């Protein structure tokens, strides 16, 4: 990925640092490597699925945005090592203008806004553009 000027648009990818509390959880469980973010973790790159004004509903069967269920977004209750996995509060909310909801590209196993909640726009220094990626 290459960092470019920040664009807050659904479907775009962003570079961001997690809020400190989420970074501590990610580091302690081995979800994140150490890095240059204020919480001590590495920056993440994930896709924006909701921006300010969007209706977000989080339920066990997944994340819906403006009435559409995001494919592959069911919430897991345990991580790959069988440890309980806390998630953001279930229910409906309107995304605020100062936050975005992000999901990973491999949604079935990604640790993302379903678990740590929305990311403050202040934590987004840049958007990310694919240069070379590997996948199925």
Short mmCIF file of N, CA, C and O in Angstrom, two decimals:
data_model
loop_
_atom_site.label_atom_id
_atom_site.label_comp_id
_atom_site.label_asym_id
_atom_site.label_seq_id
_atom_site.Cartn_x
_atom_site.Cartn_y
_atom_site.Cartn_z
N UNK A 1 0.83 -1.19 0.00
CA UNK A 1 0.00 0.00 0.00
C UNK A 1 0.87 1.24 0.00
O UNK A 1 1.97 1.25 0.53
N UNK A 2 0.33 2.31 -0.58
CA UNK A 2 1.00 3.61 -0.58
C UNK A 2 0.06 4.58 0.12
O UNK A 2 -1.15 4.56 -0.11
N UNK A 3 0.60 5.39 1.00
CA UNK A 3 -0.21 6.38 1.69
C UNK A 3 -0.45 7.58 0.78
O UNK A 3 0.48 8.04 0.10
N UNK A 4 -1.70 8.06 0.77
CA UNK A 4 -2.08 9.24 -0.01
C UNK A 4 -2.92 10.14 0.90
O UNK A 4 -3.27 9.76 2.02
N UNK A 5 -3.27 11.32 0.40
CA UNK A 5 -4.08 12.26 1.18
C UNK A 5 -5.38 11.57 1.63
O UNK A 5 -5.97 10.80 0.88
N UNK A 6 -5.79 11.87 2.83
CA UNK A 6 -6.96 11.24 3.43
C UNK A 6 -8.23 11.57 2.66
O UNK A 6 -8.52 12.72 2.36
N UNK A 7 -8.98 10.51 2.32
CA UNK A 7 -10.31 10.63 1.70
C UNK A 7 -11.25 9.76 2.52
O UNK A 7 -11.05 8.54 2.59
N UNK A 8 -12.25 10.35 3.10
CA UNK A 8 -13.22 9.61 3.90
C UNK A 8 -14.37 9.17 3.00
O UNK A 8 -15.33 9.91 2.80
N UNK A 9 -14.23 7.96 2.44
CA UNK A 9 -15.27 7.44 1.57
C UNK A 9 -15.43 5.94 1.80
O UNK A 9 -14.44 5.22 2.00
N UNK A 10 -16.69 5.51 1.81
CA UNK A 10 -16.97 4.09 1.98
C UNK A 10 -16.32 3.32 0.83
O UNK A 10 -16.39 3.72 -0.33
N UNK A 11 -15.64 2.23 1.20
CA UNK A 11 -14.93 1.42 0.21
C UNK A 11 -13.46 1.76 0.11
O UNK A 11 -12.67 0.98 -0.41
N UNK A 12 -13.07 2.94 0.60
CA UNK A 12 -11.67 3.33 0.59
C UNK A 12 -10.94 2.71 1.77
O UNK A 12 -11.54 2.35 2.78
N UNK A 13 -9.65 2.59 1.64
CA UNK A 13 -8.82 2.07 2.74
C UNK A 13 -8.13 3.23 3.43
O UNK A 13 -7.73 4.20 2.79
N UNK A 14 -7.98 3.07 4.75
CA UNK A 14 -7.31 4.10 5.53
C UNK A 14 -6.22 3.49 6.40
O UNK A 14 -6.28 2.33 6.79
N UNK A 15 -5.22 4.30 6.67
CA UNK A 15 -4.14 3.98 7.60
C UNK A 15 -4.55 4.62 8.92
O UNK A 15 -5.00 5.77 8.94
N UNK A 16 -4.38 3.89 10.03
CA UNK A 16 -4.78 4.48 11.30
C UNK A 16 -4.07 3.81 12.48
O UNK A 16 -3.58 2.70 12.37
N UNK A 17 -4.06 4.55 13.57
CA UNK A 17 -3.61 4.02 14.85
C UNK A 17 -4.84 3.79 15.71
O UNK A 17 -5.77 4.60 15.71
N UNK A 18 -4.85 2.68 16.42
CA UNK A 18 -5.96 2.38 17.33
C UNK A 18 -5.90 3.28 18.55
O UNK A 18 -4.82 3.69 18.98
N UNK A 19 -7.06 3.56 19.13
CA UNK A 19 -7.05 4.22 20.44
C UNK A 19 -6.25 3.35 21.42
O UNK A 19 -6.18 2.12 21.27
N UNK A 20 -5.66 3.96 22.43
CA UNK A 20 -4.76 3.26 23.35
C UNK A 20 -5.33 1.99 23.96
O UNK A 20 -4.66 0.97 24.03
N UNK A 21 -6.59 2.02 24.42
CA UNK A 21 -7.18 0.84 25.07
C UNK A 21 -7.23 -0.34 24.11
O UNK A 21 -6.88 -1.47 24.47
N UNK A 22 -7.66 -0.11 22.88
CA UNK A 22 -7.72 -1.19 21.88
C UNK A 22 -6.31 -1.66 21.52
O UNK A 22 -6.07 -2.87 21.35
N UNK A 23 -5.37 -0.73 21.42
CA UNK A 23 -3.98 -1.11 21.10
C UNK A 23 -3.41 -2.02 22.18
O UNK A 23 -2.73 -3.00 21.88
N UNK A 24 -3.69 -1.71 23.45
CA UNK A 24 -3.20 -2.56 24.55
C UNK A 24 -3.75 -3.98 24.44
O UNK A 24 -3.02 -4.96 24.61
N UNK A 25 -5.03 -4.10 24.14
CA UNK A 25 -5.63 -5.43 23.97
C UNK A 25 -4.98 -6.16 22.80
O UNK A 25 -4.58 -7.32 22.91
N UNK A 26 -4.86 -5.48 21.67
CA UNK A 26 -4.26 -6.08 20.48
C UNK A 26 -2.83 -6.53 20.70
O UNK A 26 -2.43 -7.61 20.25
N UNK A 27 -2.06 -5.74 21.41
CA UNK A 27 -0.67 -6.10 21.69
C UNK A 27 -0.59 -7.27 22.67
O UNK A 27 0.17 -8.22 22.46
N UNK A 28 -1.40 -7.23 23.73
CA UNK A 28 -1.33 -8.27 24.74
C UNK A 28 -1.77 -9.63 24.20
O UNK A 28 -1.28 -10.66 24.63
N UNK A 29 -2.67 -9.64 23.24
CA UNK A 29 -3.17 -10.90 22.67
C UNK A 29 -2.40 -11.34 21.43
O UNK A 29 -2.69 -12.39 20.87
N UNK A 30 -1.47 -10.52 20.98
CA UNK A 30 -0.70 -10.88 19.80
C UNK A 30 -1.40 -10.61 18.49
O UNK A 30 -0.99 -11.11 17.45
N UNK A 31 -2.46 -9.81 18.51
CA UNK A 31 -3.16 -9.46 17.27
C UNK A 31 -2.36 -8.43 16.47
O UNK A 31 -2.54 -8.33 15.26
N UNK A 32 -1.55 -7.64 17.17
CA UNK A 32 -0.81 -6.53 16.55
C UNK A 32 0.66 -6.61 16.89
O UNK A 32 1.01 -6.92 18.03
N UNK A 33 1.53 -6.27 15.94
CA UNK A 33 2.94 -6.12 16.28
C UNK A 33 3.20 -4.75 16.89
O UNK A 33 2.37 -3.84 16.77
N UNK A 34 4.32 -4.59 17.55
CA UNK A 34 4.70 -3.29 18.10
C UNK A 34 5.03 -2.37 16.93
O UNK A 34 5.44 -2.81 15.87
N UNK A 35 4.80 -1.08 17.16
CA UNK A 35 5.05 -0.11 16.10
C UNK A 35 5.11 1.31 16.62
O UNK A 35 5.27 1.54 17.81
N UNK A 36 4.92 2.25 15.73
CA UNK A 36 5.14 3.67 16.04
C UNK A 36 3.90 4.43 16.50
O UNK A 36 3.97 5.63 16.74
N UNK A 37 2.75 3.76 16.63
CA UNK A 37 1.54 4.45 17.09
C UNK A 37 1.68 4.84 18.55
O UNK A 37 2.41 4.20 19.31
N UNK A 38 0.93 5.86 18.99
CA UNK A 38 1.02 6.30 20.39
C UNK A 38 0.78 5.17 21.40
O UNK A 38 1.40 5.14 22.45
N UNK A 39 -0.09 4.23 21.11
CA UNK A 39 -0.34 3.11 22.01
C UNK A 39 0.71 2.02 21.92
O UNK A 39 0.62 1.01 22.62
N UNK A 40 1.73 2.21 21.05
CA UNK A 40 2.81 1.25 20.92
C UNK A 40 2.60 0.18 19.87
O UNK A 40 3.45 -0.69 19.69
N UNK A 41 1.47 0.22 19.16
CA UNK A 41 1.21 -0.79 18.14
C UNK A 41 1.55 -0.26 16.75
O UNK A 41 1.77 0.94 16.56
N UNK A 42 1.54 -1.18 15.82
CA UNK A 42 1.77 -0.83 14.42
C UNK A 42 0.50 -0.21 13.84
O UNK A 42 -0.62 -0.50 14.29
N UNK A 43 0.65 0.65 12.84
CA UNK A 43 -0.51 1.20 12.14
C UNK A 43 -1.23 0.08 11.40
O UNK A 43 -0.62 -0.91 11.00
N UNK A 44 -2.53 0.25 11.24
CA UNK A 44 -3.35 -0.72 10.53
C UNK A 44 -3.85 -0.12 9.23
O UNK A 44 -3.93 1.11 9.09
N UNK A 45 -4.22 -0.97 8.29
CA UNK A 45 -4.87 -0.55 7.05
C UNK A 45 -6.15 -1.38 6.93
O UNK A 45 -6.08 -2.61 6.93
N UNK A 46 -7.28 -0.70 6.88
CA UNK A 46 -8.56 -1.40 6.77
C UNK A 46 -9.50 -0.58 5.89
O UNK A 46 -9.28 0.60 5.64
N UNK A 47 -10.57 -1.23 5.43
CA UNK A 47 -11.55 -0.60 4.55
C UNK A 47 -12.62 0.13 5.36
O UNK A 47 -13.15 -0.41 6.34
N UNK A 48 -12.97 1.33 4.94
CA UNK A 48 -14.06 2.08 5.55
C UNK A 48 -15.38 1.48 5.08
O UNK A 48 -15.61 1.32 3.87
N UNK A 49 -16.25 1.12 6.04
CA UNK A 49 -17.58 0.60 5.68
C UNK A 49 -18.70 1.56 6.11
O UNK A 49 -19.83 1.41 5.65
N UNK A 50 -18.41 2.52 6.98
CA UNK A 50 -19.41 3.50 7.39
C UNK A 50 -18.72 4.80 7.78
O UNK A 50 -17.65 4.79 8.40
N UNK A 51 -19.34 5.90 7.38
CA UNK A 51 -18.84 7.24 7.71
C UNK A 51 -19.96 8.01 8.42
O UNK A 51 -21.08 7.52 8.54
N UNK A 52 -19.65 9.22 8.85
CA UNK A 52 -20.61 10.04 9.56
C UNK A 52 -21.96 10.11 8.86
O UNK A 52 -22.03 10.34 7.66
N UNK A 53 -23.02 9.87 9.63
CA UNK A 53 -24.38 9.91 9.10
C UNK A 53 -24.93 8.55 8.72
O UNK A 53 -26.15 8.38 8.61
N UNK A 54 -24.06 7.56 8.51
CA UNK A 54 -24.53 6.22 8.17
C UNK A 54 -25.15 5.55 9.39
O UNK A 54 -24.68 5.73 10.51
N UNK A 55 -26.20 4.74 9.16
CA UNK A 55 -26.79 3.94 10.22
C UNK A 55 -26.02 2.63 10.30
O UNK A 55 -25.89 1.90 9.32
N UNK A 56 -25.49 2.33 11.48
CA UNK A 56 -24.71 1.12 11.72
C UNK A 56 -25.46 0.26 12.73
O UNK A 56 -25.85 0.75 13.79
N UNK A 57 -25.66 -1.00 12.36
CA UNK A 57 -26.28 -1.95 13.28
C UNK A 57 -25.31 -3.11 13.45
O UNK A 57 -24.93 -3.74 12.45
N UNK A 58 -24.92 -3.36 14.68
CA UNK A 58 -24.04 -4.49 14.97
C UNK A 58 -24.85 -5.53 15.73
O UNK A 58 -25.42 -5.23 16.79
N UNK A 59 -24.91 -6.74 15.17
CA UNK A 59 -25.58 -7.88 15.79
C UNK A 59 -24.68 -9.08 15.64
O UNK A 59 -23.70 -9.04 14.89
N UNK A 60 -25.01 -10.16 16.32
CA UNK A 60 -24.20 -11.36 16.24
C UNK A 60 -24.04 -11.84 14.80
O UNK A 60 -22.97 -12.29 14.40
N UNK A 61 -25.09 -11.69 13.98
CA UNK A 61 -25.01 -12.17 12.60
C UNK A 61 -24.22 -11.24 11.69
O UNK A 61 -23.98 -11.58 10.53
N UNK A 62 -23.80 -10.07 12.19
CA UNK A 62 -22.94 -9.20 11.39
C UNK A 62 -23.22 -7.72 11.55
O UNK A 62 -24.03 -7.29 12.37
N UNK A 63 -22.54 -6.97 10.71
CA UNK A 63 -22.61 -5.51 10.70
C UNK A 63 -23.43 -5.08 9.49
O UNK A 63 -23.13 -5.48 8.36
N UNK A 64 -24.46 -4.28 9.74
CA UNK A 64 -25.27 -3.72 8.66
C UNK A 64 -25.01 -2.23 8.60
O UNK A 64 -24.88 -1.56 9.63
N UNK A 65 -24.94 -1.71 7.38
CA UNK A 65 -24.76 -0.28 7.16
C UNK A 65 -25.88 0.19 6.26
O UNK A 65 -26.06 -0.34 5.15
N UNK A 66 -26.66 1.13 6.76
CA UNK A 66 -27.81 1.67 6.02
C UNK A 66 -28.73 0.56 5.53
O UNK A 66 -29.24 0.58 4.41
N UNK A 67 -28.92 -0.45 6.37
CA UNK A 67 -29.84 -1.53 6.07
C UNK A 67 -29.27 -2.71 5.31
O UNK A 67 -29.96 -3.71 5.11
N UNK A 68 -28.03 -2.63 4.87
CA UNK A 68 -27.41 -3.72 4.12
C UNK A 68 -26.38 -4.45 4.97
O UNK A 68 -25.42 -3.84 5.46
N UNK A 69 -26.58 -5.77 5.13
CA UNK A 69 -25.64 -6.59 5.89
C UNK A 69 -24.34 -6.73 5.09
O UNK A 69 -24.37 -7.10 3.92
N UNK A 70 -23.22 -6.44 5.73
CA UNK A 70 -21.91 -6.58 5.07
C UNK A 70 -21.56 -8.07 5.03
O UNK A 70 -21.52 -8.72 6.08
N UNK A 71 -21.33 -8.63 3.84
CA UNK A 71 -21.01 -10.06 3.74
C UNK A 71 -19.78 -10.43 4.58
O UNK A 71 -18.80 -9.68 4.64
N UNK A 72 -19.86 -11.59 5.24
CA UNK A 72 -18.73 -12.09 6.02
C UNK A 72 -18.48 -11.36 7.31
O UNK A 72 -17.41 -11.50 7.90
N UNK A 73 -19.46 -10.58 7.79
CA UNK A 73 -19.20 -9.73 8.96
C UNK A 73 -19.79 -10.28 10.27
O UNK A 73 -19.90 -9.53 11.24
N UNK A 74 -20.14 -11.56 10.31
CA UNK A 74 -20.65 -12.13 11.56
C UNK A 74 -19.61 -11.93 12.67
O UNK A 74 -18.40 -11.99 12.43
N UNK A 75 -20.09 -11.71 13.87
CA UNK A 75 -19.22 -11.46 15.02
C UNK A 75 -18.80 -12.80 15.63
O UNK A 75 -19.64 -13.66 15.90
N UNK A 76 -17.52 -12.97 15.83
CA UNK A 76 -17.00 -14.17 16.51
C UNK A 76 -16.97 -13.90 18.01
O UNK A 76 -16.66 -12.80 18.44
N UNK A 77 -17.26 -14.92 18.79
CA UNK A 77 -17.26 -14.78 20.24
C UNK A 77 -15.96 -15.25 20.87
O UNK A 77 -15.73 -15.04 22.06
N UNK A 78 -15.11 -15.89 20.06
CA UNK A 78 -13.80 -16.35 20.55
C UNK A 78 -12.78 -16.15 19.43
O UNK A 78 -13.12 -16.22 18.25
N UNK A 79 -11.53 -15.90 19.82
CA UNK A 79 -10.48 -15.75 18.81
C UNK A 79 -9.97 -17.14 18.39
O UNK A 79 -10.47 -18.16 18.84
N UNK A 80 -8.99 -17.17 17.52
CA UNK A 80 -8.49 -18.44 16.98
C UNK A 80 -7.87 -19.33 18.05
O UNK A 80 -7.72 -20.52 17.84
N UNK A 81 -7.53 -18.77 19.19
CA UNK A 81 -6.96 -19.56 20.28
C UNK A 81 -8.03 -19.93 21.31
O UNK A 81 -7.71 -20.45 22.38
N UNK A 82 -9.29 -19.65 21.00
CA UNK A 82 -10.38 -20.01 21.89
C UNK A 82 -10.63 -19.05 23.03
O UNK A 82 -11.47 -19.31 23.88
N UNK A 83 -9.91 -17.93 23.06
CA UNK A 83 -10.12 -16.94 24.12
C UNK A 83 -11.36 -16.11 23.83
O UNK A 83 -11.63 -15.79 22.67
N UNK A 84 -12.14 -15.76 24.86
CA UNK A 84 -13.32 -14.92 24.63
C UNK A 84 -12.92 -13.63 23.92
O UNK A 84 -11.87 -13.04 24.21
N UNK A 85 -13.73 -13.23 22.97
CA UNK A 85 -13.45 -12.05 22.16
C UNK A 85 -14.52 -11.01 22.41
O UNK A 85 -15.69 -11.20 22.06
N UNK A 86 -14.14 -9.93 23.08
CA UNK A 86 -15.11 -8.85 23.33
C UNK A 86 -15.42 -8.15 22.01
O UNK A 86 -14.59 -8.11 21.11
N UNK A 87 -16.61 -7.59 21.93
CA UNK A 87 -17.03 -6.90 20.72
C UNK A 87 -17.62 -5.55 21.10
O UNK A 87 -17.93 -5.29 22.27
N UNK A 88 -17.79 -4.70 20.10
CA UNK A 88 -18.46 -3.41 20.32
C UNK A 88 -19.90 -3.70 20.73
O UNK A 88 -20.41 -4.80 20.51
N UNK A 89 -20.54 -2.73 21.32
CA UNK A 89 -21.92 -2.91 21.80
C UNK A 89 -22.85 -3.24 20.64
O UNK A 89 -22.83 -2.57 19.60
N UNK A 90 -23.66 -4.29 20.83
CA UNK A 90 -24.68 -4.62 19.85
C UNK A 90 -25.75 -3.54 19.86
O UNK A 90 -26.02 -2.91 20.88
N UNK A 91 -26.37 -3.33 18.71
CA UNK A 91 -27.45 -2.36 18.60
C UNK A 91 -27.26 -1.45 17.41
O UNK A 91 -26.33 -1.61 16.61
N UNK A 92 -28.16 -0.48 17.32
CA UNK A 92 -28.17 0.47 16.21
C UNK A 92 -27.64 1.81 16.67
O UNK A 92 -27.90 2.23 17.80
N UNK A 93 -26.91 2.46 15.80
CA UNK A 93 -26.40 3.80 16.10
C UNK A 93 -26.14 4.52 14.78
O UNK A 93 -25.94 3.88 13.74
N UNK A 94 -26.10 5.82 14.83
CA UNK A 94 -25.71 6.61 13.67
C UNK A 94 -24.25 6.99 13.85
O UNK A 94 -23.86 7.50 14.90
N UNK A 95 -23.44 6.68 12.83
CA UNK A 95 -22.02 7.04 12.89
C UNK A 95 -21.89 8.56 12.97
O UNK A 95 -22.58 9.29 12.26
N UNK A 96 -21.03 9.00 13.86
CA UNK A 96 -20.79 10.43 14.03
C UNK A 96 -19.85 10.92 12.91
O UNK A 96 -19.12 10.14 12.30
N UNK A 97 -19.84 12.22 12.70
CA UNK A 97 -18.99 12.79 11.65
C UNK A 97 -17.51 12.71 11.99
O UNK A 97 -16.68 12.83 11.10
N UNK A 98 -17.18 12.47 13.27
CA UNK A 98 -15.77 12.41 13.67
C UNK A 98 -15.28 10.97 13.84
O UNK A 98 -14.28 10.73 14.51
N UNK A 99 -15.97 10.00 13.19
CA UNK A 99 -15.57 8.60 13.31
C UNK A 99 -15.87 7.84 12.03
O UNK A 99 -16.71 8.26 11.22
N UNK A 100 -15.17 6.72 11.85
CA UNK A 100 -15.46 5.79 10.76
C UNK A 100 -15.48 4.38 11.32
O UNK A 100 -14.86 4.09 12.34
N UNK A 101 -16.21 3.50 10.66
CA UNK A 101 -16.23 2.08 10.98
C UNK A 101 -15.41 1.38 9.91
O UNK A 101 -15.58 1.64 8.71
N UNK A 102 -14.50 0.51 10.34
CA UNK A 102 -13.60 -0.17 9.40
C UNK A 102 -13.69 -1.68 9.57
O UNK A 102 -13.94 -2.19 10.66
N UNK A 103 -13.49 -2.38 8.45
CA UNK A 103 -13.42 -3.85 8.46
C UNK A 103 -12.18 -4.27 7.70
O UNK A 103 -11.75 -3.60 6.76
N UNK A 104 -11.62 -5.42 8.09
CA UNK A 104 -10.47 -5.97 7.40
C UNK A 104 -10.87 -6.65 6.11
O UNK A 104 -12.05 -6.97 5.88
N UNK A 105 -9.90 -6.90 5.25
CA UNK A 105 -10.19 -7.52 3.96
C UNK A 105 -10.56 -9.00 4.09
O UNK A 105 -11.30 -9.53 3.28
N UNK A 106 -10.06 -9.68 5.11
CA UNK A 106 -10.44 -11.07 5.37
C UNK A 106 -11.37 -11.02 6.58
O UNK A 106 -10.97 -11.25 7.72
N UNK A 107 -12.61 -10.69 6.33
CA UNK A 107 -13.55 -10.33 7.40
C UNK A 107 -13.79 -11.43 8.41
O UNK A 107 -14.06 -11.14 9.57
N UNK A 108 -13.74 -12.67 7.99
CA UNK A 108 -14.04 -13.76 8.91
C UNK A 108 -13.05 -13.83 10.08
O UNK A 108 -13.39 -14.35 11.14
N UNK A 109 -11.84 -13.34 9.91
CA UNK A 109 -10.83 -13.42 10.97
C UNK A 109 -10.23 -12.07 11.34
O UNK A 109 -9.32 -12.01 12.16
N UNK A 110 -10.71 -11.00 10.76
CA UNK A 110 -10.14 -9.68 11.02
C UNK A 110 -10.57 -9.14 12.38
O UNK A 110 -11.71 -9.30 12.80
N UNK A 111 -9.66 -8.48 13.04
CA UNK A 111 -9.96 -7.76 14.29
C UNK A 111 -10.17 -6.32 13.88
O UNK A 111 -9.22 -5.63 13.46
N UNK A 112 -11.39 -5.82 13.96
CA UNK A 112 -11.74 -4.52 13.38
C UNK A 112 -12.85 -3.84 14.19
O UNK A 112 -13.04 -4.18 15.36
N UNK A 113 -13.57 -2.92 13.58
CA UNK A 113 -14.57 -2.14 14.33
C UNK A 113 -15.66 -2.98 14.96
O UNK A 113 -16.30 -2.52 15.92
N UNK A 114 -15.88 -4.19 14.51
CA UNK A 114 -16.86 -5.05 15.18
C UNK A 114 -16.43 -5.32 16.62
O UNK A 114 -17.24 -5.55 17.49
N UNK A 115 -15.12 -5.27 16.86
CA UNK A 115 -14.57 -5.61 18.17
C UNK A 115 -14.11 -4.39 18.95
O UNK A 115 -14.33 -4.31 20.15
N UNK A 116 -13.47 -3.43 18.29
CA UNK A 116 -12.98 -2.25 19.02
C UNK A 116 -13.80 -0.99 18.77
O UNK A 116 -13.51 0.06 19.31
N UNK A 117 -14.85 -1.09 17.98
CA UNK A 117 -15.73 0.05 17.74
C UNK A 117 -15.20 0.98 16.66
O UNK A 117 -14.22 0.67 15.97
N UNK A 118 -15.86 2.13 16.50
CA UNK A 118 -15.44 3.06 15.46
C UNK A 118 -14.07 3.67 15.77
O UNK A 118 -13.65 3.71 16.92
N UNK A 119 -13.42 4.14 14.72
CA UNK A 119 -12.10 4.76 14.84
C UNK A 119 -12.26 6.27 14.69
O UNK A 119 -12.90 6.73 13.74
N UNK A 120 -11.70 7.05 15.62
CA UNK A 120 -11.79 8.51 15.48
C UNK A 120 -11.08 8.99 14.21
O UNK A 120 -9.98 8.53 13.88
N UNK A 121 -11.71 9.91 13.50
CA UNK A 121 -11.10 10.48 12.29
C UNK A 121 -9.74 11.10 12.64
O UNK A 121 -8.81 11.06 11.83
N UNK A 122 -9.59 11.61 13.85
CA UNK A 122 -8.31 12.19 14.27
C UNK A 122 -7.17 11.16 14.25
O UNK A 122 -6.00 11.53 14.20
N UNK A 123 -7.49 9.86 14.27
CA UNK A 123 -6.47 8.80 14.25
C UNK A 123 -6.12 8.36 12.83
O UNK A 123 -5.36 7.42 12.66
N UNK A 124 -6.68 9.02 11.82
CA UNK A 124 -6.48 8.63 10.42
C UNK A 124 -5.55 9.62 9.73
O UNK A 124 -6.00 10.65 9.25
N UNK A 125 -4.26 9.34 9.63
CA UNK A 125 -3.36 10.28 8.97
C UNK A 125 -3.44 10.25 7.45
O UNK A 125 -3.09 11.22 6.79
N UNK A 126 -3.91 9.12 6.87
CA UNK A 126 -3.87 8.99 5.41
C UNK A 126 -4.80 7.90 4.92
O UNK A 126 -5.23 7.04 5.69
N UNK A 127 -5.08 7.96 3.63
CA UNK A 127 -5.74 6.84 2.96
C UNK A 127 -4.66 5.93 2.42
O UNK A 127 -3.48 6.31 2.34
N UNK A 128 -5.04 4.73 2.03
CA UNK A 128 -4.09 3.76 1.49
C UNK A 128 -4.57 3.29 0.12
O UNK A 128 -5.75 3.00 -0.06
N UNK A 129 -3.65 3.25 -0.83
CA UNK A 129 -3.94 2.78 -2.17
C UNK A 129 -3.14 1.51 -2.42
O UNK A 129 -1.95 1.46 -2.10
N UNK A 130 -3.80 0.51 -2.97
CA UNK A 130 -3.11 -0.75 -3.25
C UNK A 130 -2.02 -0.56 -4.29
O UNK A 130 -2.24 0.06 -5.32
N UNK A 131 -0.85 -1.10 -4.00
CA UNK A 131 0.25 -1.14 -4.96
C UNK A 131 0.43 -2.59 -5.41
O UNK A 131 0.38 -2.92 -6.57
N UNK A 132 0.60 -3.46 -4.42
CA UNK A 132 0.77 -4.89 -4.68
C UNK A 132 0.22 -5.64 -3.49
O UNK A 132 0.65 -5.43 -2.35
N UNK A 133 -0.78 -6.47 -3.72
CA UNK A 133 -1.36 -7.25 -2.63
C UNK A 133 -1.40 -8.71 -3.03
O UNK A 133 -1.34 -9.05 -4.21
N UNK A 134 -1.49 -9.57 -2.04
CA UNK A 134 -1.54 -11.00 -2.28
C UNK A 134 -2.81 -11.53 -1.64
O UNK A 134 -3.17 -11.10 -0.56
N UNK A 135 -3.46 -12.42 -2.28
CA UNK A 135 -4.68 -12.97 -1.72
C UNK A 135 -5.18 -14.12 -2.54
O UNK A 135 -4.58 -14.50 -3.55
N UNK A 136 -6.34 -14.64 -2.13
CA UNK A 136 -6.89 -15.79 -2.87
C UNK A 136 -7.30 -15.42 -4.28
O UNK A 136 -7.56 -14.31 -4.59
#
